[in-house]
Amino acid sequence: MRQLIAGNWKMNGSYGALAAYAGDLKAGLARLGAVDLLVCPPDPLVRPLIEALGGAGGSVAGDDVKVAVGAQDCGEKRAGAHTGDVSADLLAELGARFVILGHSERRLDHHETNAMVRAKAEAAAGAGLIPIICVGESRAERAQDEAVTVVRAQLAGSLPDGFAGVVAYEPIWAIGTGTVPSLEQIMQIHEAIRAALVKQLGDAGATMHILYGGSVKPDNAQAILALPEVGGALVGGASLKAEDFLAIAAAATGG
Ligand code: PGA
């Protein structure tokens, strides 16, 4: 399976720094093997980033590498009186191809429930965006041996019927901490997610990308990406520097 390396800029990045980032990223693409890249900047940068990358329709297609641009969230409704929300339809019109949904920072900081994530995934799919739904346990839940139970419940509650998209496993205790689960722990949860996806979605669940996210860096990416059932990475901090992001993408194709 072709790996997807997705960058989540969170509330970082600036309009002024976009050209340099896009230039560095494009310069590094020729060195990569077959891999899909995705960059999810804050919403106001979606269109400028696409333009800086020089791509039409949100993706730059090279011989072996495709680069898409996506968003980090979208509204639950398609349009209307929802001050401050940004619709999936507008993001799609701007050229976004993917949208990250249910990131733990949204679930915790903005009290997003599984039902809300599910509604957003439906809005995203309706607008033609590919949702990346995040799941993952807290440190306390891990300590109580509840990681699999928590992740299964999040999948059951957050994925719409007939979901077609990507799932990202992001243990909350690994996000931005520099602490990464053991390879065995990642493997165990990814296998549990695969089984749940097949149960929930049938054949479609068997081939769906399952990304790992949480402190993925150039020096640990290769071991993580080589694990069975890991179809790519969701990268926060290390996606902010094009050089590190490219190094992780290189690791996806064996270095
Ligand atoms: P991190 O963030 O790579 O900085 O740990 C990952 C994420 O939250 O998507």
PDB file of C-alpha atoms and ligand atoms in Angstrom:
ATOM      1  CA  MET A   1       0.000   0.000   0.000  1.00  0.00           C
ATOM      2  CA  ARG A   2       1.287   3.460  -0.896  1.00  0.00           C
ATOM      3  CA  GLN A   3       1.923   5.334   2.329  1.00  0.00           C
ATOM      4  CA  LEU A   4       0.332   8.665   3.186  1.00  0.00           C
ATOM      5  CA  ILE A   5       2.485  11.124   5.118  1.00  0.00           C
ATOM      6  CA  ALA A   6       0.245  13.878   6.427  1.00  0.00           C
ATOM      7  CA  GLY A   7       1.465  17.070   8.081  1.00  0.00           C
ATOM      8  CA  ASN A   8      -0.716  18.789  10.666  1.00  0.00           C
ATOM      9  CA  TRP A   9       0.543  22.329  11.209  1.00  0.00           C
ATOM     10  CA  LYS A  10      -1.985  22.979  13.990  1.00  0.00           C
ATOM     11  CA  MET A  11      -2.076  26.721  14.831  1.00  0.00           C
ATOM     12  CA  ASN A  12       1.348  27.340  13.314  1.00  0.00           C
ATOM     13  CA  GLY A  13       2.692  28.703  10.069  1.00  0.00           C
ATOM     14  CA  SER A  14       2.444  32.120   8.495  1.00  0.00           C
ATOM     15  CA  TYR A  15       1.543  33.581   5.159  1.00  0.00           C
ATOM     16  CA  GLY A  16       4.969  35.200   4.932  1.00  0.00           C
ATOM     17  CA  ALA A  17       6.825  31.918   5.377  1.00  0.00           C
ATOM     18  CA  LEU A  18       4.762  29.938   2.864  1.00  0.00           C
ATOM     19  CA  ALA A  19       6.838  30.502  -0.264  1.00  0.00           C
ATOM     20  CA  ALA A  20      10.029  29.300   1.427  1.00  0.00           C
ATOM     21  CA  TYR A  21       8.313  26.170   2.787  1.00  0.00           C
ATOM     22  CA  ALA A  22       6.731  25.336  -0.566  1.00  0.00           C
ATOM     23  CA  GLY A  23      10.046  25.891  -2.324  1.00  0.00           C
ATOM     24  CA  ASP A  24      11.915  23.592   0.063  1.00  0.00           C
ATOM     25  CA  LEU A  25       9.216  20.950  -0.187  1.00  0.00           C
ATOM     26  CA  LYS A  26       9.147  20.968  -3.972  1.00  0.00           C
ATOM     27  CA  ALA A  27      12.935  20.860  -4.160  1.00  0.00           C
ATOM     28  CA  GLY A  28      12.951  17.671  -2.068  1.00  0.00           C
ATOM     29  CA  LEU A  29      10.246  15.775  -3.960  1.00  0.00           C
ATOM     30  CA  ALA A  30      12.568  14.470  -6.642  1.00  0.00           C
ATOM     31  CA  ARG A  31      14.504  12.480  -4.028  1.00  0.00           C
ATOM     32  CA  LEU A  32      11.406  10.609  -2.831  1.00  0.00           C
ATOM     33  CA  GLY A  33      10.082   7.279  -3.990  1.00  0.00           C
ATOM     34  CA  ALA A  34       6.384   6.499  -4.386  1.00  0.00           C
ATOM     35  CA  VAL A  35       4.579   8.177  -1.499  1.00  0.00           C
ATOM     36  CA  ASP A  36       1.614  10.494  -1.003  1.00  0.00           C
ATOM     37  CA  LEU A  37       2.134  13.718   0.920  1.00  0.00           C
ATOM     38  CA  LEU A  38      -0.490  15.897   2.514  1.00  0.00           C
ATOM     39  CA  VAL A  39      -0.018  19.250   4.225  1.00  0.00           C
ATOM     40  CA  CYS A  40      -2.799  20.610   6.452  1.00  0.00           C
ATOM     41  CA  PRO A  41      -2.115  24.259   7.319  1.00  0.00           C
ATOM     42  CA  PRO A  42      -4.560  26.605   9.075  1.00  0.00           C
ATOM     43  CA  ASP A  43      -7.560  27.373   6.842  1.00  0.00           C
ATOM     44  CA  PRO A  44      -6.422  30.819   5.606  1.00  0.00           C
ATOM     45  CA  LEU A  45      -3.296  29.203   4.171  1.00  0.00           C
ATOM     46  CA  VAL A  46      -5.031  26.403   2.262  1.00  0.00           C
ATOM     47  CA  ARG A  47      -5.350  28.285  -1.006  1.00  0.00           C
ATOM     48  CA  PRO A  48      -2.060  30.217  -0.773  1.00  0.00           C
ATOM     49  CA  LEU A  49      -0.211  26.958  -0.094  1.00  0.00           C
ATOM     50  CA  ILE A  50      -1.779  25.292  -3.125  1.00  0.00           C
ATOM     51  CA  GLU A  51      -0.737  28.288  -5.204  1.00  0.00           C
ATOM     52  CA  ALA A  52       2.767  28.316  -3.723  1.00  0.00           C
ATOM     53  CA  LEU A  53       3.114  24.634  -4.594  1.00  0.00           C
ATOM     54  CA  GLY A  54       1.976  25.459  -8.092  1.00  0.00           C
ATOM     55  CA  GLY A  55      -0.668  22.761  -8.133  1.00  0.00           C
ATOM     56  CA  ALA A  56      -4.078  22.653  -9.681  1.00  0.00           C
ATOM     57  CA  GLY A  57      -6.975  21.341  -7.640  1.00  0.00           C
ATOM     58  CA  GLY A  58      -4.930  20.934  -4.499  1.00  0.00           C
ATOM     59  CA  SER A  59      -2.355  18.458  -5.615  1.00  0.00           C
ATOM     60  CA  VAL A  60       1.028  18.546  -7.235  1.00  0.00           C
ATOM     61  CA  ALA A  61       1.655  15.349  -9.102  1.00  0.00           C
ATOM     62  CA  GLY A  62       5.236  14.383  -9.815  1.00  0.00           C
ATOM     63  CA  ASP A  63       6.479  11.071 -11.205  1.00  0.00           C
ATOM     64  CA  ASP A  64       6.360   9.263  -7.885  1.00  0.00           C
ATOM     65  CA  VAL A  65       5.030  11.760  -5.376  1.00  0.00           C
ATOM     66  CA  LYS A  66       1.687  13.432  -4.985  1.00  0.00           C
ATOM     67  CA  VAL A  67       1.256  16.399  -2.650  1.00  0.00           C
ATOM     68  CA  ALA A  68      -2.210  17.386  -1.521  1.00  0.00           C
ATOM     69  CA  VAL A  69      -3.355  20.175   0.760  1.00  0.00           C
ATOM     70  CA  GLY A  70      -5.989  19.674   3.439  1.00  0.00           C
ATOM     71  CA  ALA A  71      -7.643  21.274   6.456  1.00  0.00           C
ATOM     72  CA  GLN A  72      -7.646  20.492  10.184  1.00  0.00           C
ATOM     73  CA  ASP A  73     -11.373  20.666  10.898  1.00  0.00           C
ATOM     74  CA  CYS A  74     -14.680  21.607   9.289  1.00  0.00           C
ATOM     75  CA  GLY A  75     -18.187  22.547  10.349  1.00  0.00           C
ATOM     76  CA  GLU A  76     -20.831  19.951  11.160  1.00  0.00           C
ATOM     77  CA  LYS A  77     -23.332  21.643   8.889  1.00  0.00           C
ATOM     78  CA  ARG A  78     -22.914  22.345   5.189  1.00  0.00           C
ATOM     79  CA  ALA A  79     -23.724  26.096   5.534  1.00  0.00           C
ATOM     80  CA  GLY A  80     -25.738  28.550   7.575  1.00  0.00           C
ATOM     81  CA  ALA A  81     -25.756  30.532  10.813  1.00  0.00           C
ATOM     82  CA  HIS A  82     -22.700  29.003  12.523  1.00  0.00           C
ATOM     83  CA  THR A  83     -20.402  31.898  13.368  1.00  0.00           C
ATOM     84  CA  GLY A  84     -16.736  31.038  13.159  1.00  0.00           C
ATOM     85  CA  ASP A  85     -17.210  27.632  11.546  1.00  0.00           C
ATOM     86  CA  VAL A  86     -15.771  26.878   8.106  1.00  0.00           C
ATOM     87  CA  SER A  87     -17.734  24.591   5.819  1.00  0.00           C
ATOM     88  CA  ALA A  88     -16.314  21.529   4.146  1.00  0.00           C
ATOM     89  CA  ASP A  89     -17.780  22.849   0.904  1.00  0.00           C
ATOM     90  CA  LEU A  90     -15.748  26.054   1.097  1.00  0.00           C
ATOM     91  CA  LEU A  91     -12.583  24.105   1.941  1.00  0.00           C
ATOM     92  CA  ALA A  92     -13.209  21.885  -1.068  1.00  0.00           C
ATOM     93  CA  GLU A  93     -13.809  24.922  -3.268  1.00  0.00           C
ATOM     94  CA  LEU A  94     -10.458  26.327  -2.115  1.00  0.00           C
ATOM     95  CA  GLY A  95      -8.778  23.114  -3.240  1.00  0.00           C
ATOM     96  CA  ALA A  96      -8.473  21.144  -0.013  1.00  0.00           C
ATOM     97  CA  ARG A  97      -8.610  17.401  -0.643  1.00  0.00           C
ATOM     98  CA  PHE A  98      -8.586  16.028   2.917  1.00  0.00           C
ATOM     99  CA  VAL A  99      -9.764  17.193   6.328  1.00  0.00           C
ATOM    100  CA  ILE A 100      -8.491  16.008   9.714  1.00  0.00           C
ATOM    101  CA  LEU A 101     -11.432  15.401  12.064  1.00  0.00           C
ATOM    102  CA  GLY A 102     -11.708  14.529  15.744  1.00  0.00           C
ATOM    103  CA  HIS A 103      -8.099  15.348  16.576  1.00  0.00           C
ATOM    104  CA  SER A 104      -7.641  15.002  20.342  1.00  0.00           C
ATOM    105  CA  GLU A 105      -6.963  18.732  20.583  1.00  0.00           C
ATOM    106  CA  ARG A 106     -10.452  19.320  19.139  1.00  0.00           C
ATOM    107  CA  ARG A 107     -12.012  16.605  21.272  1.00  0.00           C
ATOM    108  CA  LEU A 108     -10.412  18.023  24.444  1.00  0.00           C
ATOM    109  CA  ASP A 109     -10.119  21.785  23.859  1.00  0.00           C
ATOM    110  CA  HIS A 110     -13.446  22.131  22.032  1.00  0.00           C
ATOM    111  CA  HIS A 111     -15.364  19.294  23.658  1.00  0.00           C
ATOM    112  CA  GLU A 112     -16.022  17.520  20.388  1.00  0.00           C
ATOM    113  CA  THR A 113     -17.940  14.308  20.867  1.00  0.00           C
ATOM    114  CA  ASN A 114     -17.963  11.226  18.668  1.00  0.00           C
ATOM    115  CA  ALA A 115     -21.376  12.329  17.359  1.00  0.00           C
ATOM    116  CA  MET A 116     -19.961  15.707  16.334  1.00  0.00           C
ATOM    117  CA  VAL A 117     -16.988  14.086  14.614  1.00  0.00           C
ATOM    118  CA  ARG A 118     -19.370  11.802  12.779  1.00  0.00           C
ATOM    119  CA  ALA A 119     -21.499  14.763  11.618  1.00  0.00           C
ATOM    120  CA  LYS A 120     -18.360  16.535  10.408  1.00  0.00           C
ATOM    121  CA  ALA A 121     -17.258  13.410   8.540  1.00  0.00           C
ATOM    122  CA  GLU A 122     -20.637  13.304   6.805  1.00  0.00           C
ATOM    123  CA  ALA A 123     -20.378  16.987   5.858  1.00  0.00           C
ATOM    124  CA  ALA A 124     -16.824  16.437   4.598  1.00  0.00           C
ATOM    125  CA  ALA A 125     -17.776  13.433   2.488  1.00  0.00           C
ATOM    126  CA  GLY A 126     -20.770  15.336   1.106  1.00  0.00           C
ATOM    127  CA  ALA A 127     -18.406  18.079  -0.014  1.00  0.00           C
ATOM    128  CA  GLY A 128     -16.022  15.600  -1.622  1.00  0.00           C
ATOM    129  CA  LEU A 129     -13.283  15.845   1.019  1.00  0.00           C
ATOM    130  CA  ILE A 130     -11.535  12.747   2.363  1.00  0.00           C
ATOM    131  CA  PRO A 131     -11.895  12.704   6.161  1.00  0.00           C
ATOM    132  CA  ILE A 132      -8.983  11.613   8.364  1.00  0.00           C
ATOM    133  CA  ILE A 133     -10.621  10.603  11.631  1.00  0.00           C
ATOM    134  CA  CYS A 134      -8.362  10.605  14.687  1.00  0.00           C
ATOM    135  CA  VAL A 135      -8.725   8.234  17.621  1.00  0.00           C
ATOM    136  CA  GLY A 136      -6.492   7.515  20.591  1.00  0.00           C
ATOM    137  CA  GLU A 137      -6.418   6.954  24.318  1.00  0.00           C
ATOM    138  CA  SER A 138      -5.206   9.193  27.142  1.00  0.00           C
ATOM    139  CA  ARG A 139      -2.310   8.325  29.421  1.00  0.00           C
ATOM    140  CA  ALA A 140      -4.733   7.331  32.199  1.00  0.00           C
ATOM    141  CA  GLU A 141      -6.726   5.088  29.871  1.00  0.00           C
ATOM    142  CA  ARG A 142      -3.511   3.425  28.704  1.00  0.00           C
ATOM    143  CA  ALA A 143      -2.444   2.902  32.328  1.00  0.00           C
ATOM    144  CA  GLN A 144      -5.784   1.198  33.006  1.00  0.00           C
ATOM    145  CA  ASP A 145      -5.305  -1.082  30.013  1.00  0.00           C
ATOM    146  CA  GLU A 146      -8.276   0.491  28.235  1.00  0.00           C
ATOM    147  CA  ALA A 147      -6.585   1.654  25.033  1.00  0.00           C
ATOM    148  CA  VAL A 148      -8.271  -0.874  22.740  1.00  0.00           C
ATOM    149  CA  THR A 149     -11.698  -0.359  24.325  1.00  0.00           C
ATOM    150  CA  VAL A 150     -11.450   3.425  24.017  1.00  0.00           C
ATOM    151  CA  VAL A 151     -10.304   3.327  20.405  1.00  0.00           C
ATOM    152  CA  ARG A 152     -13.043   0.839  19.444  1.00  0.00           C
ATOM    153  CA  ALA A 153     -15.696   3.075  21.006  1.00  0.00           C
ATOM    154  CA  GLN A 154     -14.333   6.126  19.174  1.00  0.00           C
ATOM    155  CA  LEU A 155     -14.422   4.262  15.858  1.00  0.00           C
ATOM    156  CA  ALA A 156     -17.957   2.992  16.476  1.00  0.00           C
ATOM    157  CA  GLY A 157     -19.163   6.489  17.382  1.00  0.00           C
ATOM    158  CA  SER A 158     -17.200   8.681  14.973  1.00  0.00           C
ATOM    159  CA  LEU A 159     -17.261   6.819  11.659  1.00  0.00           C
ATOM    160  CA  PRO A 160     -20.392   7.321   9.579  1.00  0.00           C
ATOM    161  CA  ASP A 161     -21.999   4.310   7.902  1.00  0.00           C
ATOM    162  CA  GLY A 162     -20.155   3.507   4.706  1.00  0.00           C
ATOM    163  CA  PHE A 163     -17.190   5.655   5.802  1.00  0.00           C
ATOM    164  CA  ALA A 164     -14.604   6.090   3.066  1.00  0.00           C
ATOM    165  CA  GLY A 165     -11.530   7.860   4.359  1.00  0.00           C
ATOM    166  CA  VAL A 166      -8.522   7.444   6.583  1.00  0.00           C
ATOM    167  CA  VAL A 167      -8.164   6.632  10.275  1.00  0.00           C
ATOM    168  CA  ALA A 168      -5.300   7.991  12.393  1.00  0.00           C
ATOM    169  CA  TYR A 169      -4.270   6.378  15.661  1.00  0.00           C
ATOM    170  CA  GLU A 170      -2.892   9.110  17.887  1.00  0.00           C
ATOM    171  CA  PRO A 171      -2.321   8.179  21.526  1.00  0.00           C
ATOM    172  CA  ILE A 172      -2.818  11.484  23.352  1.00  0.00           C
ATOM    173  CA  TRP A 173       0.197  10.875  25.594  1.00  0.00           C
ATOM    174  CA  ALA A 174       2.461  10.676  22.537  1.00  0.00           C
ATOM    175  CA  ILE A 175       1.334  13.937  20.907  1.00  0.00           C
ATOM    176  CA  GLY A 176       3.926  16.679  21.188  1.00  0.00           C
ATOM    177  CA  THR A 177       5.669  14.894  24.045  1.00  0.00           C
ATOM    178  CA  GLY A 178       8.570  13.166  22.321  1.00  0.00           C
ATOM    179  CA  THR A 179       7.326   9.922  23.895  1.00  0.00           C
ATOM    180  CA  VAL A 180       6.426   7.256  21.369  1.00  0.00           C
ATOM    181  CA  PRO A 181       4.656   3.974  22.155  1.00  0.00           C
ATOM    182  CA  SER A 182       6.697   0.824  21.688  1.00  0.00           C
ATOM    183  CA  LEU A 183       6.478  -0.753  18.251  1.00  0.00           C
ATOM    184  CA  GLU A 184       4.511  -3.617  19.859  1.00  0.00           C
ATOM    185  CA  GLN A 185       1.987  -1.166  21.314  1.00  0.00           C
ATOM    186  CA  ILE A 186       1.520   0.545  17.949  1.00  0.00           C
ATOM    187  CA  MET A 187       1.148  -2.806  16.222  1.00  0.00           C
ATOM    188  CA  GLN A 188      -1.402  -4.041  18.750  1.00  0.00           C
ATOM    189  CA  ILE A 189      -3.665  -0.992  18.390  1.00  0.00           C
ATOM    190  CA  HIS A 190      -3.351  -0.885  14.614  1.00  0.00           C
ATOM    191  CA  GLU A 191      -4.391  -4.548  14.455  1.00  0.00           C
ATOM    192  CA  ALA A 192      -7.354  -3.813  16.712  1.00  0.00           C
ATOM    193  CA  ILE A 193      -8.325  -0.850  14.525  1.00  0.00           C
ATOM    194  CA  ARG A 194      -8.077  -2.997  11.382  1.00  0.00           C
ATOM    195  CA  ALA A 195     -10.331  -5.649  12.909  1.00  0.00           C
ATOM    196  CA  ALA A 196     -12.861  -3.009  14.002  1.00  0.00           C
ATOM    197  CA  LEU A 197     -12.843  -1.391  10.551  1.00  0.00           C
ATOM    198  CA  VAL A 198     -13.485  -4.722   8.826  1.00  0.00           C
ATOM    199  CA  LYS A 199     -16.323  -5.444  11.245  1.00  0.00           C
ATOM    200  CA  GLN A 200     -17.835  -1.978  10.761  1.00  0.00           C
ATOM    201  CA  LEU A 201     -17.234  -1.458   7.053  1.00  0.00           C
ATOM    202  CA  GLY A 202     -16.600  -4.868   5.480  1.00  0.00           C
ATOM    203  CA  ASP A 203     -14.198  -5.021   2.541  1.00  0.00           C
ATOM    204  CA  ALA A 204     -13.607  -1.258   2.561  1.00  0.00           C
ATOM    205  CA  GLY A 205     -12.249  -1.571   6.087  1.00  0.00           C
ATOM    206  CA  ALA A 206      -9.655  -4.101   4.990  1.00  0.00           C
ATOM    207  CA  THR A 207      -7.747  -1.678   2.776  1.00  0.00           C
ATOM    208  CA  MET A 208      -8.331   1.651   4.504  1.00  0.00           C
ATOM    209  CA  HIS A 209      -5.201   3.596   5.472  1.00  0.00           C
ATOM    210  CA  ILE A 210      -4.476   3.614   9.198  1.00  0.00           C
ATOM    211  CA  LEU A 211      -1.941   6.321  10.049  1.00  0.00           C
ATOM    212  CA  TYR A 212       0.118   6.498  13.218  1.00  0.00           C
ATOM    213  CA  GLY A 213       0.538   9.938  14.833  1.00  0.00           C
ATOM    214  CA  GLY A 214       2.310  11.184  17.943  1.00  0.00           C
ATOM    215  CA  SER A 215       5.938  12.406  18.016  1.00  0.00           C
ATOM    216  CA  VAL A 216       6.841  10.961  14.619  1.00  0.00           C
ATOM    217  CA  LYS A 217      10.301  12.307  13.756  1.00  0.00           C
ATOM    218  CA  PRO A 218      12.893  11.596  11.072  1.00  0.00           C
ATOM    219  CA  ASP A 219      14.779   9.269  13.442  1.00  0.00           C
ATOM    220  CA  ASN A 220      11.840   7.037  14.443  1.00  0.00           C
ATOM    221  CA  ALA A 221       9.741   7.138  11.272  1.00  0.00           C
ATOM    222  CA  GLN A 222      11.298   4.238   9.434  1.00  0.00           C
ATOM    223  CA  ALA A 223      10.700   1.677  12.201  1.00  0.00           C
ATOM    224  CA  ILE A 224       7.100   2.845  12.730  1.00  0.00           C
ATOM    225  CA  LEU A 225       6.220   3.008   9.035  1.00  0.00           C
ATOM    226  CA  ALA A 226       7.566  -0.495   8.437  1.00  0.00           C
ATOM    227  CA  LEU A 227       5.043  -2.028  10.851  1.00  0.00           C
ATOM    228  CA  PRO A 228       2.198  -4.086   9.425  1.00  0.00           C
ATOM    229  CA  GLU A 229      -1.089  -2.139   9.297  1.00  0.00           C
ATOM    230  CA  VAL A 230       0.689   1.231   9.469  1.00  0.00           C
ATOM    231  CA  GLY A 231      -0.259   2.994   6.246  1.00  0.00           C
ATOM    232  CA  GLY A 232       1.472   6.275   6.944  1.00  0.00           C
ATOM    233  CA  ALA A 233       1.932   8.963   9.549  1.00  0.00           C
ATOM    234  CA  LEU A 234       0.183  12.051  10.865  1.00  0.00           C
ATOM    235  CA  VAL A 235       2.992  14.419  11.738  1.00  0.00           C
ATOM    236  CA  GLY A 236       2.634  17.532  13.885  1.00  0.00           C
ATOM    237  CA  GLY A 237       5.777  19.330  15.013  1.00  0.00           C
ATOM    238  CA  ALA A 238       8.110  17.678  12.516  1.00  0.00           C
ATOM    239  CA  SER A 239       5.921  18.741   9.579  1.00  0.00           C
ATOM    240  CA  LEU A 240       6.684  22.426  10.195  1.00  0.00           C
ATOM    241  CA  LYS A 241      10.160  22.106   8.723  1.00  0.00           C
ATOM    242  CA  ALA A 242      10.096  20.922   5.119  1.00  0.00           C
ATOM    243  CA  GLU A 243      13.417  19.162   5.610  1.00  0.00           C
ATOM    244  CA  ASP A 244      12.120  17.010   8.501  1.00  0.00           C
ATOM    245  CA  PHE A 245       8.837  16.326   6.751  1.00  0.00           C
ATOM    246  CA  LEU A 246      10.719  15.177   3.652  1.00  0.00           C
ATOM    247  CA  ALA A 247      12.966  12.949   5.768  1.00  0.00           C
ATOM    248  CA  ILE A 248       9.879  11.250   7.221  1.00  0.00           C
ATOM    249  CA  ALA A 249       8.437  10.835   3.726  1.00  0.00           C
ATOM    250  CA  ALA A 250      11.728   9.301   2.603  1.00  0.00           C
ATOM    251  CA  ALA A 251      11.516   6.834   5.498  1.00  0.00           C
ATOM    252  CA  ALA A 252       8.114   5.724   4.172  1.00  0.00           C
ATOM    253  CA  THR A 253       9.778   4.347   1.087  1.00  0.00           C
ATOM    254  CA  GLY A 254      12.665   2.756   2.931  1.00  0.00           C
ATOM    255  CA  GLY A 255      14.906   5.784   3.411  1.00  0.00           C
TER     256      GLY A 255
HETATM  257  P1  PGA B   1       3.235  15.655  17.006  1.00  0.00           P
HETATM  258  O1  PGA B   1       1.669  15.848  16.706  1.00  0.00           O
HETATM  259  O2  PGA B   1       3.852  14.998  15.802  1.00  0.00           O
HETATM  260  O3  PGA B   1       3.753  17.058  17.220  1.00  0.00           O
HETATM  261  O4  PGA B   1       3.347  14.798  18.222  1.00  0.00           O
HETATM  262  C1  PGA B   1       0.942  14.875  16.020  1.00  0.00           C
HETATM  263  C2  PGA B   1      -0.493  15.304  15.882  1.00  0.00           C
HETATM  264  O5  PGA B   1      -1.066  15.816  16.842  1.00  0.00           O
HETATM  265  O6  PGA B   1      -1.111  15.156  14.799  1.00  0.00           O
END
